[in-house]
PDB file of C-alpha atoms and ligand atoms in Angstrom:
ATOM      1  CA  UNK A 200       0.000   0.000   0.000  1.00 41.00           C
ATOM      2  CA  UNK A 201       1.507   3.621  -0.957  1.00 47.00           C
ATOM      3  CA  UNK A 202       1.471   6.091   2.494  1.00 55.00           C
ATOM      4  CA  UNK A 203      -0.170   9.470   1.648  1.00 62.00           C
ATOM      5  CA  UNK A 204       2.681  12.004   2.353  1.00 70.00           C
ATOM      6  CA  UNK A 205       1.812  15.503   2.709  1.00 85.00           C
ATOM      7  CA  UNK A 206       3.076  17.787   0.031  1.00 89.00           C
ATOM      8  CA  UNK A 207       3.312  20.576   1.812  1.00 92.00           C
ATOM      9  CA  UNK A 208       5.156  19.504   5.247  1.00 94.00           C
ATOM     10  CA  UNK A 209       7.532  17.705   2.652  1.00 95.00           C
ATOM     11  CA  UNK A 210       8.809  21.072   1.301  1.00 93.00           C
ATOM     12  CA  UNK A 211       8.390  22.866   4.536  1.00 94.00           C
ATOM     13  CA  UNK A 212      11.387  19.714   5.398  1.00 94.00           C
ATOM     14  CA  UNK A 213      12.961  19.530   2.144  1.00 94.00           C
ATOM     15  CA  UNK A 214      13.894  23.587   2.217  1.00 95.00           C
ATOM     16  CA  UNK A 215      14.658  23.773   5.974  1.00 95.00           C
ATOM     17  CA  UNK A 216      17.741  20.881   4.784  1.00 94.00           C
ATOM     18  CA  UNK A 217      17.921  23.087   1.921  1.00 93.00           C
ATOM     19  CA  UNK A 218      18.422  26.799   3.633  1.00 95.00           C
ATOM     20  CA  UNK A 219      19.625  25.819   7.069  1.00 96.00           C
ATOM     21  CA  UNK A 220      23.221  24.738   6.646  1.00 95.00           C
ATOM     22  CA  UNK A 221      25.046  25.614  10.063  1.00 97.00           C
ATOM     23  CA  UNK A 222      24.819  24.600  13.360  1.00 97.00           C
ATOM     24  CA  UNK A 223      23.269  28.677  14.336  1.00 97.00           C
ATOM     25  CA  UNK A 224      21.526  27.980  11.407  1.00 97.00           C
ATOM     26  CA  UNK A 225      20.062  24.791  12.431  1.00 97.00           C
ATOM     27  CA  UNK A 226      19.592  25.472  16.114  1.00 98.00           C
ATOM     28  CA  UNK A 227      17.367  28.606  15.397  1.00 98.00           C
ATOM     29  CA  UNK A 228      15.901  26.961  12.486  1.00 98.00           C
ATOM     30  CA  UNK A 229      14.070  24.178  14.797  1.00 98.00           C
ATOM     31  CA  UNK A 230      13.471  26.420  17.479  1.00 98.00           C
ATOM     32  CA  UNK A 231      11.279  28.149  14.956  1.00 97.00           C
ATOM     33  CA  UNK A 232       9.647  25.012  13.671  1.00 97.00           C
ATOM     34  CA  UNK A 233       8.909  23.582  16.955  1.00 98.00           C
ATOM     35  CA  UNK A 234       6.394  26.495  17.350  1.00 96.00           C
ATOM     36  CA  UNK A 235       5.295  26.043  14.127  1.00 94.00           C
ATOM     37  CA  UNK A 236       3.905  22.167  13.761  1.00 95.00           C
ATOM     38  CA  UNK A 237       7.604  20.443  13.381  1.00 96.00           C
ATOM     39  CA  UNK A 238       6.089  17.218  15.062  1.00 96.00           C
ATOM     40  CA  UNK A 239       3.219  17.116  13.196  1.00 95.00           C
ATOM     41  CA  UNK A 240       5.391  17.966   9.944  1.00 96.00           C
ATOM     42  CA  UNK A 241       7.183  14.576  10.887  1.00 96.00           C
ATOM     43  CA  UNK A 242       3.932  12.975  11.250  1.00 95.00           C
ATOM     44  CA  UNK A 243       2.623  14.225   7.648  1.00 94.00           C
ATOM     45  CA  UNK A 244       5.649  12.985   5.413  1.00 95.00           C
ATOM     46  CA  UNK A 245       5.702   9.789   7.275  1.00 95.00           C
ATOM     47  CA  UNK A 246       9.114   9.787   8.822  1.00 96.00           C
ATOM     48  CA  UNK A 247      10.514   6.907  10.682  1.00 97.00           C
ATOM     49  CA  UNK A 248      13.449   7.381  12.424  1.00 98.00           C
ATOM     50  CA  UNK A 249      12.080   7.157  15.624  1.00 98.00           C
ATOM     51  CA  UNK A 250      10.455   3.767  14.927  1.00 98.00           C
ATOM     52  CA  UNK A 251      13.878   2.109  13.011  1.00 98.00           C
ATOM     53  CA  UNK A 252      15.665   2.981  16.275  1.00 98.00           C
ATOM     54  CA  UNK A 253      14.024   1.899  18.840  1.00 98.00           C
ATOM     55  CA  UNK A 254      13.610  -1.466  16.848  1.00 98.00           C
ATOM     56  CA  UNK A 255      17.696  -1.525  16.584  1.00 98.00           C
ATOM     57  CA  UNK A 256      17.622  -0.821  19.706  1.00 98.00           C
ATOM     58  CA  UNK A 257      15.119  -3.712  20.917  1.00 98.00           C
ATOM     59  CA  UNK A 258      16.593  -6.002  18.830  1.00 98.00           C
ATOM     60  CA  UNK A 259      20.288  -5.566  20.904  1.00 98.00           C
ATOM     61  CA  UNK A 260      18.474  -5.232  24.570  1.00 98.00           C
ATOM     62  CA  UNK A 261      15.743  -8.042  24.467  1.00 97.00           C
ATOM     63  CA  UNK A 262      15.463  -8.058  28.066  1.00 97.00           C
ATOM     64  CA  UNK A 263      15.677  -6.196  31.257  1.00 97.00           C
ATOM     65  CA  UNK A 264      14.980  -3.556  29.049  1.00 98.00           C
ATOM     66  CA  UNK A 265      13.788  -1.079  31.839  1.00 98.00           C
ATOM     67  CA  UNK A 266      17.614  -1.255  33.560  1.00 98.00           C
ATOM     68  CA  UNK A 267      19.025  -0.487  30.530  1.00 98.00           C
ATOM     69  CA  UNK A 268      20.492   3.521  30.390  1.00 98.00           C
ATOM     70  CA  UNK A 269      20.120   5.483  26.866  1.00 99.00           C
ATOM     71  CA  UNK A 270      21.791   8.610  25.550  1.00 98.00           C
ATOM     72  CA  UNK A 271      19.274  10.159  22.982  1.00 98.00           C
ATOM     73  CA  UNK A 272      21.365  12.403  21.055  1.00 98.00           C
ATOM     74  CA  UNK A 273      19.449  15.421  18.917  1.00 98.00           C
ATOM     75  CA  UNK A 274      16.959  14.172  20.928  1.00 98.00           C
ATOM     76  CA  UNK A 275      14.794  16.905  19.261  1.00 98.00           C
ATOM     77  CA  UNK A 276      10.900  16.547  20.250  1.00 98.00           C
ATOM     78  CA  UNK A 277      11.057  13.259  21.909  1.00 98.00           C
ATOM     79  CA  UNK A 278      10.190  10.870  19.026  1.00 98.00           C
ATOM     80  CA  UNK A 279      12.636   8.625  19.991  1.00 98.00           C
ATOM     81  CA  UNK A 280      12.395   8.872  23.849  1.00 98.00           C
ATOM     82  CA  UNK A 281       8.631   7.769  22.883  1.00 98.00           C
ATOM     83  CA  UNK A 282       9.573   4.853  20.752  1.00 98.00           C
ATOM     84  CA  UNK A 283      11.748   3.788  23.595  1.00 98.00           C
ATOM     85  CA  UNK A 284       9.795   4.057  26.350  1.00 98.00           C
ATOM     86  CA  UNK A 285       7.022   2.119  24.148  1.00 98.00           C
ATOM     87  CA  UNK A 286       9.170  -0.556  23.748  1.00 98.00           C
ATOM     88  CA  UNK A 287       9.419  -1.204  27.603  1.00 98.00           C
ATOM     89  CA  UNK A 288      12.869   1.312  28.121  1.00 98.00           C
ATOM     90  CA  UNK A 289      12.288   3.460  31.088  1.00 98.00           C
ATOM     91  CA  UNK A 290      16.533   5.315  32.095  1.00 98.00           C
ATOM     92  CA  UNK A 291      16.191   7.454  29.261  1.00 98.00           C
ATOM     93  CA  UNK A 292      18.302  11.071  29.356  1.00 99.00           C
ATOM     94  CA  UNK A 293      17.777  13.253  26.446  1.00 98.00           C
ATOM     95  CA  UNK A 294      20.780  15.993  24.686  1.00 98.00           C
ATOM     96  CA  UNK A 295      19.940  18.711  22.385  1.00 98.00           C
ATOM     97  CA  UNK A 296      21.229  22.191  22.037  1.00 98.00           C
ATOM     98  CA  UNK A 297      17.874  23.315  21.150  1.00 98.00           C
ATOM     99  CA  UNK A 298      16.255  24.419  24.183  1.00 98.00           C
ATOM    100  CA  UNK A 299      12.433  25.089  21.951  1.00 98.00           C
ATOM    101  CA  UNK A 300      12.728  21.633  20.989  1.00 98.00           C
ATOM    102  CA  UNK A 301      13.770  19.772  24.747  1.00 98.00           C
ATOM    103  CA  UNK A 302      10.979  22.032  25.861  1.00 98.00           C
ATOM    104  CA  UNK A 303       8.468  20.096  23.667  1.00 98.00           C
ATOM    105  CA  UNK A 304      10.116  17.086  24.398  1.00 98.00           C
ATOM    106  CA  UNK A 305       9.413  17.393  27.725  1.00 98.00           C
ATOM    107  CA  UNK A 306       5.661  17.058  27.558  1.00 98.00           C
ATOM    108  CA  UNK A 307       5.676  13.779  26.304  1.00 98.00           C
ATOM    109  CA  UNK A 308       7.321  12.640  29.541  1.00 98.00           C
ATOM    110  CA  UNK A 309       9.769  10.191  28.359  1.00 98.00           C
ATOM    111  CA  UNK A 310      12.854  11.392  29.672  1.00 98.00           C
ATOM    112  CA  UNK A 311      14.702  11.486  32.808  1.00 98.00           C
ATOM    113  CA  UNK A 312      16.987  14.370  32.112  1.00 98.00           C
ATOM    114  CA  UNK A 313      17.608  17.156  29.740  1.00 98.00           C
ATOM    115  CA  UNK A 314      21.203  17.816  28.534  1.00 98.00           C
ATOM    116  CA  UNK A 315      20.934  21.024  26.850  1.00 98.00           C
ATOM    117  CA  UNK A 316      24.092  20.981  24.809  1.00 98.00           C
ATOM    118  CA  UNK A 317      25.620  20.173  21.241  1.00 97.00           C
ATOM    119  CA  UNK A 318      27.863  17.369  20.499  1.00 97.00           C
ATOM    120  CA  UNK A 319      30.632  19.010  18.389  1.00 94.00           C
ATOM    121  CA  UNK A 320      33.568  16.735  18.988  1.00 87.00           C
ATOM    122  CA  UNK A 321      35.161  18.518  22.299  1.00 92.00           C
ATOM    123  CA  UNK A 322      33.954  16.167  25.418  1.00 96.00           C
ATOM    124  CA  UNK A 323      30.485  16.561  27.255  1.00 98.00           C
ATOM    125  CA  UNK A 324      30.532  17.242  30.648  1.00 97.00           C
ATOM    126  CA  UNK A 325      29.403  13.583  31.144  1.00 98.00           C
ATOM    127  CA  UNK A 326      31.628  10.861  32.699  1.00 98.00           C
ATOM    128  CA  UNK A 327      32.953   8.484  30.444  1.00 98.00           C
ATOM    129  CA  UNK A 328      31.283   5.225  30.378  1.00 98.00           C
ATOM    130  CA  UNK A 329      27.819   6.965  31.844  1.00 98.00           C
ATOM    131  CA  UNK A 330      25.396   4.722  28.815  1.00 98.00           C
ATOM    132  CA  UNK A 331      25.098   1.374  27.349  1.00 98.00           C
ATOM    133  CA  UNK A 332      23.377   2.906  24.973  1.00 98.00           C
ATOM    134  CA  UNK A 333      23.574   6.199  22.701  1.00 98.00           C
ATOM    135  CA  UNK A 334      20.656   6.701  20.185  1.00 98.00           C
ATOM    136  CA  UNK A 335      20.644   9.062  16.810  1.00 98.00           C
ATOM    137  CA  UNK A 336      17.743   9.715  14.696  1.00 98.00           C
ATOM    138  CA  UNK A 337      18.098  12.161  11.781  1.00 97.00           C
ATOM    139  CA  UNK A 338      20.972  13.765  12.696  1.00 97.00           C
ATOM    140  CA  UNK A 339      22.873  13.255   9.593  1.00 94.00           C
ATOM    141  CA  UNK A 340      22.228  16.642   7.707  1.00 94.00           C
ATOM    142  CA  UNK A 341      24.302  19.657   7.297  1.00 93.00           C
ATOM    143  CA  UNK A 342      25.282  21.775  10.927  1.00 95.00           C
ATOM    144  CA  UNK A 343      24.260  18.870  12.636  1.00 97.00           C
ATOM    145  CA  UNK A 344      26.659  15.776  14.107  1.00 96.00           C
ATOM    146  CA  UNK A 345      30.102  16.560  12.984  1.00 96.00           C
ATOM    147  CA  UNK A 346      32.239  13.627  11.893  1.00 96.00           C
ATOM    148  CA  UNK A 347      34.020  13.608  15.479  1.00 95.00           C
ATOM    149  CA  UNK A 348      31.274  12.949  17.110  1.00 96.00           C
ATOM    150  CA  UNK A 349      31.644   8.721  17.009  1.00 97.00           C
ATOM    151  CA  UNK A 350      34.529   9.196  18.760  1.00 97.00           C
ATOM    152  CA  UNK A 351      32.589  11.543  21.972  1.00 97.00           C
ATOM    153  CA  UNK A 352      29.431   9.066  21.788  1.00 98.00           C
ATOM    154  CA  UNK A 353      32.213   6.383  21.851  1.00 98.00           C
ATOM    155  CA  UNK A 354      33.967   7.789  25.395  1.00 98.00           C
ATOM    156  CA  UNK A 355      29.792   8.039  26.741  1.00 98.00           C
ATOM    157  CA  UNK A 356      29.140   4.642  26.539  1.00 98.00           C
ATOM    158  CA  UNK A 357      30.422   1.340  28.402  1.00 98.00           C
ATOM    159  CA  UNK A 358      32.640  -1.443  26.998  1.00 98.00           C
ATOM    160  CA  UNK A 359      30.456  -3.860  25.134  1.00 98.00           C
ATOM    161  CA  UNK A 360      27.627  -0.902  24.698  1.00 98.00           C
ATOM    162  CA  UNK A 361      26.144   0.278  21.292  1.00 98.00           C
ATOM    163  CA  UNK A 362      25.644   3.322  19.792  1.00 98.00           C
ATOM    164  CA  UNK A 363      22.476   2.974  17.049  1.00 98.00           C
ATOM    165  CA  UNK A 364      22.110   5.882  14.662  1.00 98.00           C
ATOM    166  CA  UNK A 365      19.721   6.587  11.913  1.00 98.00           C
ATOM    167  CA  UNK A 366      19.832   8.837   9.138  1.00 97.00           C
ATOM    168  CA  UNK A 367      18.736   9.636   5.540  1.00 96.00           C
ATOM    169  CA  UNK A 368      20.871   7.551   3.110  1.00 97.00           C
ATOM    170  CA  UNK A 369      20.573  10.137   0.371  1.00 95.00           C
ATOM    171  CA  UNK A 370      21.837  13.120   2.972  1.00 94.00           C
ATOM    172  CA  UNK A 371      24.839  10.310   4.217  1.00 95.00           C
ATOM    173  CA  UNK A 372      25.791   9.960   0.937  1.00 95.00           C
ATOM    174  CA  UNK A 373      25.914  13.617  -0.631  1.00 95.00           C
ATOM    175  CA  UNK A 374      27.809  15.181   2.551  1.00 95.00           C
ATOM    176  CA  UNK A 375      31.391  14.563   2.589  1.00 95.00           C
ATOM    177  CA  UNK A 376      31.103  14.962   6.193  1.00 95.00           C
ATOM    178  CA  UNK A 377      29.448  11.974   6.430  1.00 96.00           C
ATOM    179  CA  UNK A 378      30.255   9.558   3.338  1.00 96.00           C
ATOM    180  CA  UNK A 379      34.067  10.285   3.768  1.00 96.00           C
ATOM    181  CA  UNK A 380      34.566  12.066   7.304  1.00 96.00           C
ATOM    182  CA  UNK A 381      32.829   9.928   9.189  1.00 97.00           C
ATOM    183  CA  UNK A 382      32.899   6.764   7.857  1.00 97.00           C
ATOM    184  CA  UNK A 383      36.554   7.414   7.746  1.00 97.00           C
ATOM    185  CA  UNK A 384      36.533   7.740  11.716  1.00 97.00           C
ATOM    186  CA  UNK A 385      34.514   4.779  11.921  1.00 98.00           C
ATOM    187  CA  UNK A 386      37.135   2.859   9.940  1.00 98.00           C
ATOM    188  CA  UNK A 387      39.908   3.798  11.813  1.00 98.00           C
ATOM    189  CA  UNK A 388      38.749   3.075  15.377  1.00 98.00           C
ATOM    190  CA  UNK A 389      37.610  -0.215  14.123  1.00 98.00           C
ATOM    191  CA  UNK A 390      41.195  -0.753  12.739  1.00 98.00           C
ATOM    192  CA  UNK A 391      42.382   0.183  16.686  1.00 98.00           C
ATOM    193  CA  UNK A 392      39.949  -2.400  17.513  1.00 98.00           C
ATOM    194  CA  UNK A 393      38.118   0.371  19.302  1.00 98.00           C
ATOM    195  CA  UNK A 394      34.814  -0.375  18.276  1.00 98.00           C
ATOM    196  CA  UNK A 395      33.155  -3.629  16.162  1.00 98.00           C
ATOM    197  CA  UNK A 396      30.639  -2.112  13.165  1.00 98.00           C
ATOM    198  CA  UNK A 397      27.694  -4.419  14.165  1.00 98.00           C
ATOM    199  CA  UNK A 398      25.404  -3.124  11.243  1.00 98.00           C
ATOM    200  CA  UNK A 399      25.551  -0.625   8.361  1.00 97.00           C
ATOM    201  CA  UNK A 400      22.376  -1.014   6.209  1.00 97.00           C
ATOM    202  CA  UNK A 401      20.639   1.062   3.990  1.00 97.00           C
ATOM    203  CA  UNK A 402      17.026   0.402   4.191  1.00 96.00           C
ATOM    204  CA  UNK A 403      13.493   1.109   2.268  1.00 94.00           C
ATOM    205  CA  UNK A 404      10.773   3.596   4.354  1.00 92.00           C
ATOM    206  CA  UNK A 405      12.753   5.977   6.658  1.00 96.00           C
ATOM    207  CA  UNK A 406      10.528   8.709   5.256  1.00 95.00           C
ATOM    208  CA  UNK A 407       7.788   7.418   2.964  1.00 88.00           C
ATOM    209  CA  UNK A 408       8.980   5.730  -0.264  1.00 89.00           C
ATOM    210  CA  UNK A 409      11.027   8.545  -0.799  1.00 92.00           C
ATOM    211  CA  UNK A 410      14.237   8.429   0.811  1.00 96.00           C
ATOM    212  CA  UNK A 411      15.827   5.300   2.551  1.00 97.00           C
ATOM    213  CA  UNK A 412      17.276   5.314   6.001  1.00 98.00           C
ATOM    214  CA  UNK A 413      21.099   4.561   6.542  1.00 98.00           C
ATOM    215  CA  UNK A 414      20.911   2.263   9.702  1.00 98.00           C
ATOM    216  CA  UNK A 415      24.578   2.391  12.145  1.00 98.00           C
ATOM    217  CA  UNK A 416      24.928   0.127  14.859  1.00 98.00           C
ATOM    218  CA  UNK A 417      28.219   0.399  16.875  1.00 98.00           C
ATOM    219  CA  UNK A 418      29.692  -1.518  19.499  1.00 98.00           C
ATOM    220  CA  UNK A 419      32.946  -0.646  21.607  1.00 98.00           C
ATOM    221  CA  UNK A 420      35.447  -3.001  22.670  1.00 98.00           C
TER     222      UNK A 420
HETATM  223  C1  LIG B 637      15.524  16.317  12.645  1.00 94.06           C
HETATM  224  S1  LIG B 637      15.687  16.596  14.347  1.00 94.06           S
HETATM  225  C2  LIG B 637      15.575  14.925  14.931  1.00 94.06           C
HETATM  226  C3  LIG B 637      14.926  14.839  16.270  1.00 94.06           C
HETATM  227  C4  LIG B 637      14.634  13.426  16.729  1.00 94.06           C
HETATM  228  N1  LIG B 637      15.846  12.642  16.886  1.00 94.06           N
HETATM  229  C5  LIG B 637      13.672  12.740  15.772  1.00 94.06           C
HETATM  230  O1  LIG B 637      14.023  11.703  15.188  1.00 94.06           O
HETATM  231  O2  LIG B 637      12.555  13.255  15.622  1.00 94.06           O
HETATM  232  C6  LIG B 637      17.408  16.930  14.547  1.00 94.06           C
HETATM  233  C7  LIG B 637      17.772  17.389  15.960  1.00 94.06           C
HETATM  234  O3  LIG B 637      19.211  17.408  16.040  1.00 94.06           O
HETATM  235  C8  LIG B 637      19.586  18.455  16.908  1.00 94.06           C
HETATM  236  N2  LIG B 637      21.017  18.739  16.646  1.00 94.06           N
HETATM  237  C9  LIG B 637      21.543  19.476  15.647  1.00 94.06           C
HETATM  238  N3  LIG B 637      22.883  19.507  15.747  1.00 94.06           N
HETATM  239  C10 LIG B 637      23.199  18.749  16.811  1.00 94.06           C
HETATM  240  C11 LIG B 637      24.444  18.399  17.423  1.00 94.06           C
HETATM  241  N4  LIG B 637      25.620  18.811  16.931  1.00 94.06           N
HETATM  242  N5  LIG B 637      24.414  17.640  18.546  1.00 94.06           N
HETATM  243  C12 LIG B 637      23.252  17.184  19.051  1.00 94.06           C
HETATM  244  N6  LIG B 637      22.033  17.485  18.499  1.00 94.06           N
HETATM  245  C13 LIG B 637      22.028  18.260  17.405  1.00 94.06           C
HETATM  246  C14 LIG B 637      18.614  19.567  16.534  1.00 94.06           C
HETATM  247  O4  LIG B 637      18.539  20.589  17.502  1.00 94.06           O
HETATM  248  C15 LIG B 637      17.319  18.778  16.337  1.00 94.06           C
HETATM  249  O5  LIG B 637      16.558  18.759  17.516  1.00 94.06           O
END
């Protein structure tokens, strides 16, 4: 069956990738859309991130889910701190440097804290080895997660933990940042035997028919 995807939230998405190309850019860009129907926007064109992680996520934690503590990075409006929590996760922090957008995200009640910050490479004031699990959805556009950022998410988690991101394929592959940056980072620390790459698949339906997701799933050793 095709979805019906809104034409007009998919330009209202398609130009804010479009126009909104640094991280001031991008930061102001959703604090404006959050006031202005961003979730619902997500809703209309059908996008899945949300969904696609949690299920990676499920899939690696089958039990004793509710012991299990997540990092959701560009945590955004929630989406994925809802997915989570309705797939039996319950020690669930949230980071964003959008404060508009962790403000929204707090209504849906999902999250046990709010990290208002941006990952840009240079360490969060987190210990290491605070998660055994960081979580990414749609973060792979331009101003967003820079290259470096593997190697922060790495230092958050605990040996053996995962770090499960999701992104637009099309985006991954047209931004050097992320089709030679970052998969160049990922290469290399798996080389140091720094981290196993558990999954890198490109799949059909991360928003509508019309653009596939990229599916990373990340363990360090
Ligand atoms: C498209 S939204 C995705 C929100 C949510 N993950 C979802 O799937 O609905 C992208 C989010 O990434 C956040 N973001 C942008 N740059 C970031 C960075 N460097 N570090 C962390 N979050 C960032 C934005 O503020 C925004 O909330």
């Amino acid at each position: 069956m095709t979805e019906q995807v809104n034409h007009q939230s998919m330009d209202k998405f398609e130009s804010f990738y479009r126009d909104y190309t640094t991280p001031d850019e991008v930061v102001k860009g959703y604090a404006e859309w959050v006031q202005n129907g961003y979730d619902s926007d997500f809703e209309a064109i059908t996008h899945r991130g949300h969904v696609l992680v949690g299920d990676l996520i499920s899939e690696l934690f089958p039990s004793n889910r509710e012991d299990v503590y997540i990092l959701d990075i560009a945590a955004g409006t929630g989406r994925v701190g809802q997915a989570l929590t309705d797939r039996g996760f319950r020690r669930i922090d949230a980071l964003d440097p959008c404060l508009p957008m962790l403000e929204e995200a707090k209504k849906k009640n999902v999250y046990q804290r709010y990290i208002n910050d941006r990952v840009s490479g240079d360490p969060l004031d987190i210990p290491e080895g605070t998660y055994d699990a960081v979580t990414c959805s749609a973060a792979f556009v331009h101003g967003h997660l820079p290259a470096e950022a593997i190697i922060e998410l790495l230092r958050l988690i605990k040996t053996g933990g995962f770090i499960a991101m999701v992104g637009n394929a099309e985006y991954w592959e047209a931004i050097p940042e992320y089709r030679e940056k970052m998969a160049g980072v990922i290469q290399k620390l798996e080389s140091e035997k720094k981290l196993k790459v558990i999954k890198k698949e490109i799949k059909e339906g991360f928003i509508g028919q019309k653009y596939q997701a990229i599916e990373l799933v990340l363990q360090k050793l």
